[in-house]
């Protein structure tokens, strides 16, 4: 079963099949080595190495159900999305931004839903969590306050007091991001903000968690990129045949190439295929293209100039 | 009856005198409690009530008319003013004030535990227990807790449904600690056949006739009173054929009045005039 409809099928994939393909790529279907008895209905099979595989068709159905419940709340500010885990925090914040909900990232102060004397006291109408195990405190409190709870449950997650459990992998960073992205898109489609057939212009990657070092690196590269664009125009106008400039141009993309996602994914091996001849006409490079592969040979002098030229 | 002020003063004096001397004062504040006349001076405080919870705001605006609407959706009540507004005829009675002590290296640390029963004699009772360093504080706190715990009591007939319901609908029993209290429907005119303590609670509940039977250490008033309260709570928990019909669901007040609740509570904040920067 699963999403066999990808691959070499001649017809175009339906929205549901595309979503399931994305979920497979993000490892949403991989559970853990244990299975809670209430999650058995969502499990497809147990792999030979002990990991349970989740049936993504059912995940998609539960996502739809959760989206319907979210849309039924008239005031989106009454919904609280929460994640104590770092992997889910960015996703939760972005989800709240696009759907108008309220996000709590990090520690949940006990008593937020029950202690009316606290400053952070709030009475939500719906609660969305990334993991019933790490976020057990909000679950306990919502049970006291008549608050329905939606949660992404792994195969070994406790389902007590969870009203809608979406079977999914809540351990991987890509997985959590993908799920919140899908849920946000479904909610917006049901509300009518996005049309169903079209692609949502917000990218999945926006919901993925970034390590602080990784985030810093990407920002530095993004800052350097505008300089990069200026240089290439200059280069295209003047054929500088010099190794120096072409090498700079080529070596810089090596560093930038890691952020293929941010650059719109036109990871063009085009230039690589052409071959960056050290001598000869430098191929005019578009600012957006970040060839991830650069011919390794003959670049020894080239590795040094970027260090000097770009700092 | 002793003058209220005098009584309180007398107790305070007794407390101070007895401090450190040990457990010499029992039997104070037996049952001759203070009826709720104190509420006369409290009118101003009620008007100044600023609700903190959503339910409080709805009740203040008058969107909720009967307390039964709160019971229907099992909404937790956190502000006692809600109950005061919805159940106007509440009377309270202090059942007992016991001194309880904790041993410290400088002697005993005494606190007072107050048991208060609250009710309109027409189907709503509440029980509050509060321990505090001063008697008056304990009583006040216990009254608030009692109001927060107000529950509906179901009354029925012994046989022949003539007139208003006067007794328990069926045999029910409640338990707390070792004390079990059993209530049995009684014919009209029997009165409340019970010990002094549960009789008070049942009078506040509005039950006119009932036979009771109890077991366990009923000397512990705390447990005895909690057991009768538990018993009364169960009257509405008992499934009888009248409830066999399918439930017709009603929107919760939070959903119905979501627009009203969405409005901000604090109102507009007038900003201080921005000082212009002098060149």
Coordinates of C-alpha atoms in Angstrom, one line a residue:
Chain A
X1 CA 0.0 0.0 0.0
X2 CA 1.8 3.2 1.1
X3 CA 2.7 5.6 -1.6
X4 CA 3.7 3.4 -4.4
X5 CA 2.1 5.8 -6.7
X6 CA 5.2 8.0 -7.0
X7 CA 8.1 6.8 -9.1
X8 CA 7.4 6.1 -12.7
X9 CA 3.6 6.6 -12.7
X10 CA 2.7 8.3 -15.9
X11 CA -0.2 10.3 -14.4
X12 CA 0.3 13.3 -12.1
X13 CA 0.2 12.7 -8.4
X14 CA -2.9 13.8 -6.4
X15 CA -2.5 16.3 -3.6
X16 CA -2.8 13.5 -1.1
X17 CA -0.1 11.4 -2.8
X18 CA 2.3 14.3 -3.0
X19 CA 1.8 14.9 0.7
X20 CA 2.5 11.3 1.5
X21 CA 5.6 11.4 -0.7
X22 CA 6.8 14.4 1.3
X23 CA 6.1 12.6 4.5
X24 CA 8.1 9.6 3.4
X25 CA 11.0 11.8 2.6
X26 CA 10.8 13.4 6.0
X27 CA 10.7 10.0 7.7
X28 CA 7.3 10.6 9.2
X29 CA 6.5 6.9 8.8
X30 CA 9.2 5.6 11.1
X31 CA 8.1 4.8 14.6
X32 CA 10.0 3.4 17.5
X33 CA 10.9 0.0 18.7
X34 CA 7.9 -0.1 21.1
X35 CA 4.3 0.1 20.3
X36 CA 1.5 1.4 22.6
X37 CA -1.6 -0.8 22.4
X38 CA -3.7 2.1 21.4
X39 CA -1.4 3.0 18.5
X40 CA -1.5 -0.5 17.1
X41 CA -4.4 0.4 14.8
X42 CA -2.2 3.0 13.0
X43 CA 0.8 0.7 12.6
X44 CA 1.4 -1.0 9.2
X45 CA 4.1 -3.5 10.1
X46 CA 7.2 -4.0 12.2
X47 CA 10.5 -4.0 10.3
X48 CA 13.1 -6.6 10.7
X49 CA 15.3 -4.3 12.8
X50 CA 12.4 -3.7 15.2
X51 CA 11.1 -0.4 14.1
X52 CA 7.3 0.0 13.6
X53 CA 6.2 1.5 10.4
X54 CA 3.2 3.9 10.6
X55 CA 0.5 3.8 8.0
X56 CA 0.8 7.2 6.4
X57 CA -2.7 7.0 4.8
X58 CA -4.1 7.0 8.3
X59 CA -1.8 9.8 9.3
X60 CA -3.2 11.9 6.5
X61 CA -6.8 11.1 7.5
X62 CA -6.1 12.1 11.1
X63 CA -4.4 15.3 9.9
X64 CA -7.6 16.2 8.0
X65 CA -9.7 15.5 11.1
X66 CA -7.5 17.7 13.2
X67 CA -7.6 20.4 10.6
X68 CA -11.4 20.3 10.7
X69 CA -11.4 20.7 14.4
X70 CA -9.0 23.6 14.3
X71 CA -11.1 25.3 11.7
X72 CA -14.3 24.9 13.8
X73 CA -12.9 27.1 16.5
X74 CA -14.2 30.5 15.6
X75 CA -11.5 32.6 17.3
X76 CA -8.1 31.2 16.3
X77 CA -6.5 33.1 19.2
X78 CA -8.1 30.5 21.5
X79 CA -5.9 27.7 20.1
X80 CA -2.6 27.1 21.8
X81 CA 0.2 25.2 20.0
X82 CA 2.9 23.9 22.2
X83 CA 6.3 22.3 22.1
X84 CA 8.8 21.8 24.9
X85 CA 11.2 20.0 22.6
X86 CA 13.6 22.2 20.6
X87 CA 12.9 20.3 17.4
X88 CA 9.4 21.5 17.4
X89 CA 9.7 25.0 18.5
X90 CA 10.3 26.7 15.2
X91 CA 7.6 24.7 13.6
X92 CA 5.2 25.7 16.4
X93 CA 6.0 29.3 16.0
X94 CA 5.5 29.3 12.3
X95 CA 2.3 27.4 12.5
X96 CA 0.9 29.9 14.9
X97 CA 2.0 32.7 12.6
X98 CA 0.2 31.3 9.6
X99 CA -3.0 30.2 11.3
X100 CA -3.4 32.9 13.9
X101 CA -3.0 30.7 16.9
X102 CA -1.0 31.2 20.0
X103 CA 2.4 29.5 20.4
X104 CA 4.2 28.4 23.5
X105 CA 7.8 27.2 22.9
X106 CA 9.9 25.9 25.7
X107 CA 8.9 25.1 29.2
X108 CA 5.2 25.0 30.1
X109 CA 4.8 26.7 33.5
X110 CA 2.6 24.5 35.6
X111 CA -0.7 26.2 36.4
X112 CA -1.0 28.2 33.1
X113 CA -4.4 26.6 32.5
X114 CA -5.5 26.1 36.0
X115 CA -4.2 28.9 38.3
X116 CA -6.3 31.9 37.7
X117 CA -4.0 34.1 39.8
X118 CA -1.0 33.6 37.5
X119 CA -0.2 36.3 35.0
X120 CA 0.3 33.8 32.2
X121 CA -3.2 32.3 32.9
X122 CA -5.0 31.5 29.7
X123 CA -8.1 29.4 28.9
X124 CA -7.7 28.0 25.5
X125 CA -10.4 26.1 23.6
X126 CA -8.0 23.7 21.9
X127 CA -4.5 22.5 22.5
X128 CA -2.0 21.1 20.0
X129 CA 1.1 19.3 21.1
X130 CA 4.1 17.7 19.5
X131 CA 4.7 14.9 22.0
X132 CA 2.3 13.6 24.8
X133 CA 5.3 12.4 26.7
X134 CA 7.4 15.5 27.0
X135 CA 4.4 17.7 27.0
X136 CA 2.6 15.7 29.7
X137 CA 2.0 18.7 32.0
X138 CA -0.2 20.7 29.6
X139 CA -2.2 17.5 29.0
X140 CA -2.8 17.1 32.7
X141 CA -4.0 20.6 33.0
X142 CA -6.2 20.6 30.0
X143 CA -7.9 17.6 31.4
X144 CA -8.8 19.7 34.4
X145 CA -10.1 22.6 32.3
X146 CA -12.2 20.8 29.7
X147 CA -9.8 21.6 26.9
X148 CA -9.7 19.1 23.9
X149 CA -6.2 18.0 23.0
X150 CA -4.6 17.2 19.6
X151 CA -1.2 15.6 19.7
X152 CA 1.3 14.0 17.3
X153 CA 1.8 10.6 18.8
X154 CA 4.6 8.2 18.1
X155 CA 4.1 4.5 18.3
X156 CA 5.1 4.5 21.9
X157 CA 3.3 7.6 23.1
X158 CA 0.8 7.4 25.9
X159 CA -2.6 8.4 24.7
X160 CA -4.2 9.3 28.0
X161 CA -6.3 12.5 27.7
X162 CA -5.3 12.9 24.1
X163 CA -8.5 13.4 22.1
X164 CA -7.1 13.3 18.6
X165 CA -3.9 11.5 18.2
X166 CA -2.1 11.9 14.9
X167 CA 0.2 8.9 14.4
X168 CA 3.6 10.2 13.2
X169 CA 7.2 10.3 14.0
X170 CA 7.7 13.1 16.5
X171 CA 11.4 12.5 17.1
X172 CA 13.0 13.8 13.8
X173 CA 13.3 17.5 13.1
X174 CA 12.2 17.1 9.4
X175 CA 9.3 15.1 10.5
X176 CA 7.9 17.6 12.9
X177 CA 8.4 20.4 10.5
X178 CA 6.7 18.6 7.7
X179 CA 3.7 17.7 9.9
X180 CA 3.1 21.2 11.1
X181 CA 3.5 22.5 7.5
X182 CA 0.9 20.0 6.3
X183 CA -1.5 20.8 9.1
X184 CA -1.1 24.6 8.5
X185 CA -1.7 24.2 4.8
X186 CA -4.8 22.0 5.4
X187 CA -6.2 24.5 7.9
X188 CA -5.7 27.4 5.5
X189 CA -7.2 25.4 2.6
X190 CA -10.3 24.6 4.7
X191 CA -10.7 28.2 5.7
X192 CA -10.5 29.2 2.1
X193 CA -7.3 31.3 2.4
X194 CA -5.5 29.1 -0.1
X195 CA -7.0 27.4 -3.0
X196 CA -6.9 23.6 -2.8
X197 CA -5.2 22.8 -6.1
X198 CA -2.3 25.2 -5.9
X199 CA 1.0 24.9 -4.2
X200 CA 1.5 26.8 -1.1
X201 CA 4.2 29.4 -1.6
X202 CA 5.5 29.0 2.0
X203 CA 8.2 26.3 2.0
X204 CA 8.4 23.3 4.2
X205 CA 12.0 24.2 5.2
X206 CA 10.7 27.2 7.0
X207 CA 9.2 24.9 9.6
X208 CA 12.4 22.8 10.2
X209 CA 14.5 23.3 13.2
X210 CA 17.9 24.9 12.7
X211 CA 20.8 24.5 15.1
X212 CA 22.0 27.9 16.3
X213 CA 25.4 27.4 14.6
X214 CA 23.8 26.3 11.4
X215 CA 21.5 29.3 11.5
X216 CA 24.4 31.6 12.0
X217 CA 26.3 30.1 9.1
X218 CA 23.3 30.5 6.8
X219 CA 22.9 34.1 7.8
X220 CA 26.5 34.8 7.0
X221 CA 26.2 33.3 3.6
X222 CA 23.0 35.1 2.9
X223 CA 24.8 38.3 3.8
X224 CA 27.6 37.5 1.4
X225 CA 25.3 36.5 -1.4
X226 CA 24.4 40.1 -2.5
X227 CA 28.1 40.7 -3.0
X228 CA 28.3 37.6 -5.1
X229 CA 25.6 38.8 -7.4
X230 CA 27.4 42.1 -8.0
X231 CA 30.6 40.3 -8.9
X232 CA 29.0 38.0 -11.4
X233 CA 27.4 40.8 -13.3
X234 CA 30.7 42.5 -13.4
X235 CA 32.3 39.3 -14.7
X236 CA 29.8 38.7 -17.4
X237 CA 30.3 42.2 -18.7
X238 CA 34.1 42.0 -18.7
X239 CA 35.6 38.8 -19.6
X240 CA 38.2 38.5 -17.1
X241 CA 39.7 35.3 -18.2
X242 CA 41.8 35.4 -15.1
X243 CA 41.8 32.4 -12.9
X244 CA 41.4 34.6 -9.9
X245 CA 38.0 35.8 -10.6
X246 CA 36.5 32.6 -12.0
X247 CA 38.0 30.7 -9.1
X248 CA 36.5 33.1 -6.7
X249 CA 33.1 32.8 -8.3
X250 CA 33.3 29.1 -8.3
X251 CA 34.8 28.7 -4.9
X252 CA 32.2 30.9 -3.2
X253 CA 29.3 28.8 -4.5
X254 CA 30.9 25.8 -2.8
X255 CA 30.3 27.4 0.6
X256 CA 26.9 28.7 -0.4
X257 CA 25.9 25.5 -2.1
X258 CA 25.1 23.9 1.3
X259 CA 22.1 26.0 1.5
X260 CA 20.5 24.6 -1.5
X261 CA 17.1 24.9 0.1
X262 CA 17.3 28.7 0.6
X263 CA 18.4 29.3 -2.9
X264 CA 15.3 27.9 -4.4
X265 CA 16.8 24.5 -5.1
X266 CA 18.1 25.1 -8.5
X267 CA 21.0 23.0 -7.7
X268 CA 22.3 23.1 -11.2
X269 CA 25.0 20.8 -12.1
X270 CA 24.9 22.7 -15.3
X271 CA 28.1 24.5 -14.8
X272 CA 29.8 21.4 -13.5
X273 CA 28.8 19.6 -16.6
X274 CA 30.2 22.3 -18.7
X275 CA 33.3 22.1 -16.8
X276 CA 34.9 25.0 -15.3
X277 CA 38.0 25.4 -17.4
X278 CA 40.5 27.3 -15.5
X279 CA 41.5 29.0 -18.7
X280 CA 39.0 30.1 -21.1
X281 CA 35.7 31.9 -21.1
X282 CA 34.2 32.0 -17.7
X283 CA 30.7 30.8 -17.8
X284 CA 28.3 33.6 -16.8
X285 CA 26.8 32.4 -13.6
X286 CA 23.3 33.4 -12.5
X287 CA 23.2 34.7 -9.1
X288 CA 20.6 32.2 -8.1
X289 CA 22.5 29.2 -9.3
X290 CA 24.7 27.6 -6.6
X291 CA 26.4 24.7 -8.2
X292 CA 27.0 22.3 -5.4
X293 CA 29.7 20.4 -7.4
X294 CA 32.8 22.1 -8.4
X295 CA 35.6 20.4 -10.3
X296 CA 38.2 19.6 -7.8
X297 CA 41.2 19.6 -10.0
X298 CA 43.3 22.6 -10.7
X299 CA 41.9 24.7 -8.0
X300 CA 44.8 24.9 -5.7
X301 CA 45.5 28.5 -6.3
X302 CA 41.8 29.1 -6.2
X303 CA 41.3 28.0 -2.6
X304 CA 43.3 30.9 -1.4
X305 CA 41.8 33.9 -3.1
X306 CA 38.4 33.6 -1.5
X307 CA 39.9 33.8 1.9
X308 CA 41.6 37.0 0.9
X309 CA 39.1 38.4 -1.5
X310 CA 35.9 38.0 0.5
X311 CA 36.8 39.1 3.9
Chain B
X1 CA -27.2 33.8 71.3
X2 CA -24.0 35.5 72.2
X3 CA -23.1 38.6 70.4
X4 CA -21.1 37.9 67.4
X5 CA -18.3 40.3 68.1
X6 CA -18.1 39.2 71.6
X7 CA -17.9 35.6 70.6
X8 CA -15.0 36.3 68.2
X9 CA -13.2 38.4 70.7
X10 CA -13.6 35.8 73.3
X11 CA -12.2 33.1 71.0
X12 CA -9.2 35.2 70.1
X13 CA -8.5 35.9 73.7
X14 CA -8.9 32.3 74.5
X15 CA -6.5 31.4 71.7
X16 CA -3.8 33.7 72.8
X17 CA -4.1 32.6 76.3
X18 CA -4.0 29.0 75.4
X19 CA -1.0 29.2 73.1
X20 CA 1.8 27.0 74.3
X21 CA -0.2 25.6 77.1
X22 CA -1.2 22.7 74.9
X23 CA -4.5 21.2 74.0
X24 CA -6.9 22.6 76.4
X25 CA -9.6 24.2 74.4
X26 CA -12.0 21.9 72.7
X27 CA -15.7 22.3 72.2
X28 CA -15.5 25.9 71.1
X29 CA -17.7 26.9 68.2
X30 CA -19.8 23.8 68.4
X31 CA -22.7 24.3 66.3
X32 CA -24.1 27.5 67.3
X33 CA -22.6 29.0 64.2
X34 CA -22.9 32.5 62.9
X35 CA -25.7 32.9 60.4
X36 CA -24.6 34.9 57.3
X37 CA -25.6 38.3 58.4
X38 CA -22.1 39.5 57.8
X39 CA -22.9 39.9 54.1
X40 CA -24.6 43.2 54.8
X41 CA -21.3 45.1 54.7
X42 CA -20.0 43.3 51.7
X43 CA -22.1 44.8 48.9
X44 CA -19.4 47.2 47.8
X45 CA -16.9 44.5 47.4
X46 CA -19.2 42.6 45.1
X47 CA -19.6 45.5 42.8
X48 CA -15.9 45.9 42.5
X49 CA -15.4 42.3 41.4
X50 CA -13.1 42.1 38.4
X51 CA -13.4 38.7 36.8
X52 CA -10.3 36.8 36.0
X53 CA -11.7 33.7 34.2
X54 CA -13.7 33.5 31.1
X55 CA -16.7 32.1 33.0
X56 CA -16.5 35.0 35.4
X57 CA -16.7 37.5 32.6
X58 CA -19.7 35.8 31.1
X59 CA -21.5 35.7 34.5
X60 CA -20.8 39.3 35.1
X61 CA -22.2 40.3 31.8
X62 CA -25.3 38.4 32.6
X63 CA -25.0 35.9 29.8
X64 CA -25.4 33.0 32.1
X65 CA -28.7 32.9 33.9
X66 CA -28.7 29.7 35.8
X67 CA -26.1 27.7 37.5
X68 CA -27.4 24.6 35.7
X69 CA -25.8 25.9 32.5
X70 CA -22.5 25.6 34.2
X71 CA -23.3 22.1 35.5
X72 CA -24.3 21.0 32.1
X73 CA -20.9 21.6 30.6
X74 CA -18.9 20.6 33.7
X75 CA -17.1 23.9 33.7
X76 CA -14.7 24.4 36.6
X77 CA -15.7 27.4 38.8
X78 CA -12.8 29.3 40.2
X79 CA -14.4 32.5 41.4
X80 CA -16.9 32.4 44.3
X81 CA -18.6 35.5 43.1
X82 CA -20.0 33.5 40.2
X83 CA -21.9 31.4 42.6
X84 CA -23.1 34.3 44.7
X85 CA -24.6 35.9 41.6
X86 CA -26.2 32.8 40.3
X87 CA -27.5 31.4 43.5
X88 CA -28.8 34.3 45.5
X89 CA -30.2 32.7 48.6
X90 CA -27.1 31.1 50.0
X91 CA -26.9 30.7 53.7
X92 CA -23.8 29.4 55.5
X93 CA -23.2 27.7 58.7
X94 CA -20.0 26.8 60.5
X95 CA -20.2 23.2 61.5
X96 CA -17.1 23.0 63.6
X97 CA -13.8 24.8 64.3
X98 CA -11.1 22.4 65.4
X99 CA -7.7 23.4 66.5
X100 CA -4.9 21.4 64.9
X101 CA -1.4 21.5 66.0
X102 CA 2.0 20.9 64.5
X103 CA 5.1 20.3 66.7
X104 CA 8.0 22.7 66.2
X105 CA 11.1 23.0 68.4
X106 CA 9.7 26.1 70.0
X107 CA 6.5 24.4 71.1
X108 CA 3.3 23.7 69.2
X109 CA 2.1 25.7 66.2
X110 CA -1.7 25.8 66.3
X111 CA -4.0 26.4 63.4
X112 CA -7.7 26.4 63.1
X113 CA -9.7 24.2 60.8
X114 CA -13.1 25.4 59.9
X115 CA -15.9 23.3 58.3
X116 CA -18.6 25.4 56.6
X117 CA -21.7 24.2 54.9
X118 CA -23.4 26.5 52.5
X119 CA -26.7 26.2 50.7
X120 CA -30.0 27.6 49.6
X121 CA -32.6 25.2 51.0
X122 CA -33.6 24.3 47.5
X123 CA -31.3 21.9 45.8
X124 CA -27.8 23.4 46.1
X125 CA -25.2 22.6 48.8
X126 CA -21.6 23.2 49.2
X127 CA -19.0 22.2 51.7
X128 CA -15.8 24.0 52.5
X129 CA -12.9 23.2 54.7
X130 CA -10.1 25.6 55.4
X131 CA -7.3 25.7 57.9
X132 CA -5.7 29.0 58.9
X133 CA -3.8 30.7 61.7
X134 CA -6.8 32.7 62.8
X135 CA -10.3 31.6 63.3
X136 CA -11.9 34.4 61.3
X137 CA -9.6 33.8 58.3
X138 CA -10.4 30.2 58.4
X139 CA -14.1 30.7 58.4
X140 CA -13.9 33.2 55.6
X141 CA -11.8 31.0 53.5
X142 CA -14.0 28.0 54.2
X143 CA -17.1 30.0 53.1
X144 CA -15.4 30.8 49.8
X145 CA -14.4 27.2 49.2
X146 CA -17.8 26.1 50.1
X147 CA -19.4 28.4 47.6
X148 CA -16.9 27.1 44.9
X149 CA -18.0 23.5 45.6
X150 CA -21.7 24.0 45.3
X151 CA -23.4 21.0 43.7
X152 CA -27.0 20.3 42.6
X153 CA -29.0 17.8 44.6
X154 CA -31.6 15.7 43.0
X155 CA -34.8 15.2 44.8
X156 CA -37.6 12.8 44.0
X157 CA -40.6 11.1 45.4
X158 CA -41.2 8.2 47.7
X159 CA -44.3 7.2 45.8
X160 CA -47.2 9.1 44.2
X161 CA -45.8 12.0 42.4
X162 CA -48.0 14.6 44.0
X163 CA -46.7 18.1 44.8
X164 CA -43.0 18.9 44.8
X165 CA -40.2 16.4 45.2
X166 CA -39.4 16.0 48.9
X167 CA -36.9 13.1 49.3
X168 CA -34.0 11.4 47.7
X169 CA -34.8 9.8 44.3
X170 CA -33.3 6.5 45.2
X171 CA -31.1 4.8 47.9
X172 CA -27.6 6.4 47.7
X173 CA -24.6 6.0 49.7
X174 CA -21.5 8.1 50.2
X175 CA -18.1 7.4 51.7
X176 CA -15.3 9.3 53.1
X177 CA -12.5 7.8 55.2
X178 CA -14.2 5.1 57.2
X179 CA -17.6 6.8 57.4
X180 CA -20.3 5.7 55.0
X181 CA -23.7 7.4 55.0
X182 CA -26.7 5.8 53.4
X183 CA -29.8 7.8 52.4
X184 CA -33.1 6.1 51.8
X185 CA -36.2 7.7 50.4
X186 CA -38.9 8.4 53.1
X187 CA -42.6 9.2 52.9
X188 CA -43.7 12.7 53.3
X189 CA -43.8 14.0 56.8
X190 CA -41.1 11.7 58.1
X191 CA -38.6 14.6 58.4
X192 CA -34.9 14.2 58.2
X193 CA -34.1 11.1 60.3
X194 CA -30.4 11.6 60.9
X195 CA -27.7 12.6 63.3
X196 CA -27.2 16.3 64.1
X197 CA -24.3 16.8 61.6
X198 CA -25.8 15.3 58.4
X199 CA -29.2 16.7 59.4
X200 CA -27.8 20.2 59.0
X201 CA -26.3 19.4 55.6
X202 CA -29.6 17.8 54.4
X203 CA -31.6 20.8 55.6
X204 CA -29.3 23.1 53.5
X205 CA -29.8 20.8 50.6
X206 CA -33.6 21.2 50.7
X207 CA -34.4 17.6 51.4
X208 CA -37.5 17.4 53.6
X209 CA -37.8 13.7 54.3
X210 CA -35.1 11.0 54.4
X211 CA -34.0 8.0 56.4
X212 CA -30.3 7.7 57.0
X213 CA -28.0 5.1 58.3
X214 CA -24.3 5.6 58.9
X215 CA -21.3 3.4 59.7
X216 CA -17.7 4.0 60.7
X217 CA -16.2 6.5 62.9
X218 CA -18.8 9.2 62.7
X219 CA -17.1 11.0 65.5
X220 CA -14.7 12.5 63.0
X221 CA -16.9 15.3 61.9
X222 CA -14.8 16.1 58.9
X223 CA -15.3 12.7 57.3
X224 CA -18.9 12.5 58.4
X225 CA -19.8 15.7 56.7
X226 CA -17.8 14.9 53.6
X227 CA -19.5 11.5 53.4
X228 CA -23.0 13.1 53.4
X229 CA -21.8 15.6 50.8
X230 CA -20.5 12.8 48.7
X231 CA -23.8 11.1 49.0
X232 CA -25.7 14.1 47.9
X233 CA -23.4 14.6 44.9
X234 CA -24.3 11.1 43.8
X235 CA -28.0 11.8 43.6
X236 CA -27.5 13.3 40.1
X237 CA -25.0 10.6 39.2
X238 CA -27.5 7.8 39.3
X239 CA -28.8 6.8 35.9
X240 CA -32.6 6.4 36.0
X241 CA -34.9 5.8 33.1
X242 CA -35.6 9.5 32.7
X243 CA -32.1 9.9 31.4
X244 CA -32.3 7.1 28.8
X245 CA -33.1 9.5 26.0
X246 CA -30.3 10.5 23.7
X247 CA -28.4 13.7 24.7
X248 CA -29.2 16.8 22.8
X249 CA -26.0 18.7 22.8
X250 CA -25.8 22.3 23.5
X251 CA -23.0 24.7 22.6
X252 CA -20.7 25.5 25.5
X253 CA -20.9 29.1 26.7
X254 CA -17.4 29.6 25.6
X255 CA -18.3 28.8 22.0
X256 CA -21.6 30.7 22.0
X257 CA -20.1 33.9 23.4
X258 CA -16.8 33.6 21.7
X259 CA -17.1 37.1 20.2
X260 CA -17.8 38.7 23.6
X261 CA -14.9 36.8 25.1
X262 CA -12.5 37.8 22.4
X263 CA -12.8 41.5 23.3
X264 CA -9.8 42.6 25.4
X265 CA -10.5 43.0 29.1
X266 CA -8.2 45.9 29.9
X267 CA -9.7 48.5 27.7
X268 CA -7.8 51.2 26.0
X269 CA -4.6 52.4 27.6
X270 CA -4.1 56.1 27.0
X271 CA -0.5 56.6 26.3
X272 CA 1.5 59.2 28.0
X273 CA 2.1 62.2 25.7
X274 CA 5.3 61.5 23.8
X275 CA 7.8 64.1 24.6
X276 CA 9.3 65.8 21.6
X277 CA 13.0 65.7 21.3
X278 CA 14.4 69.2 21.5
X279 CA 16.8 69.9 18.7

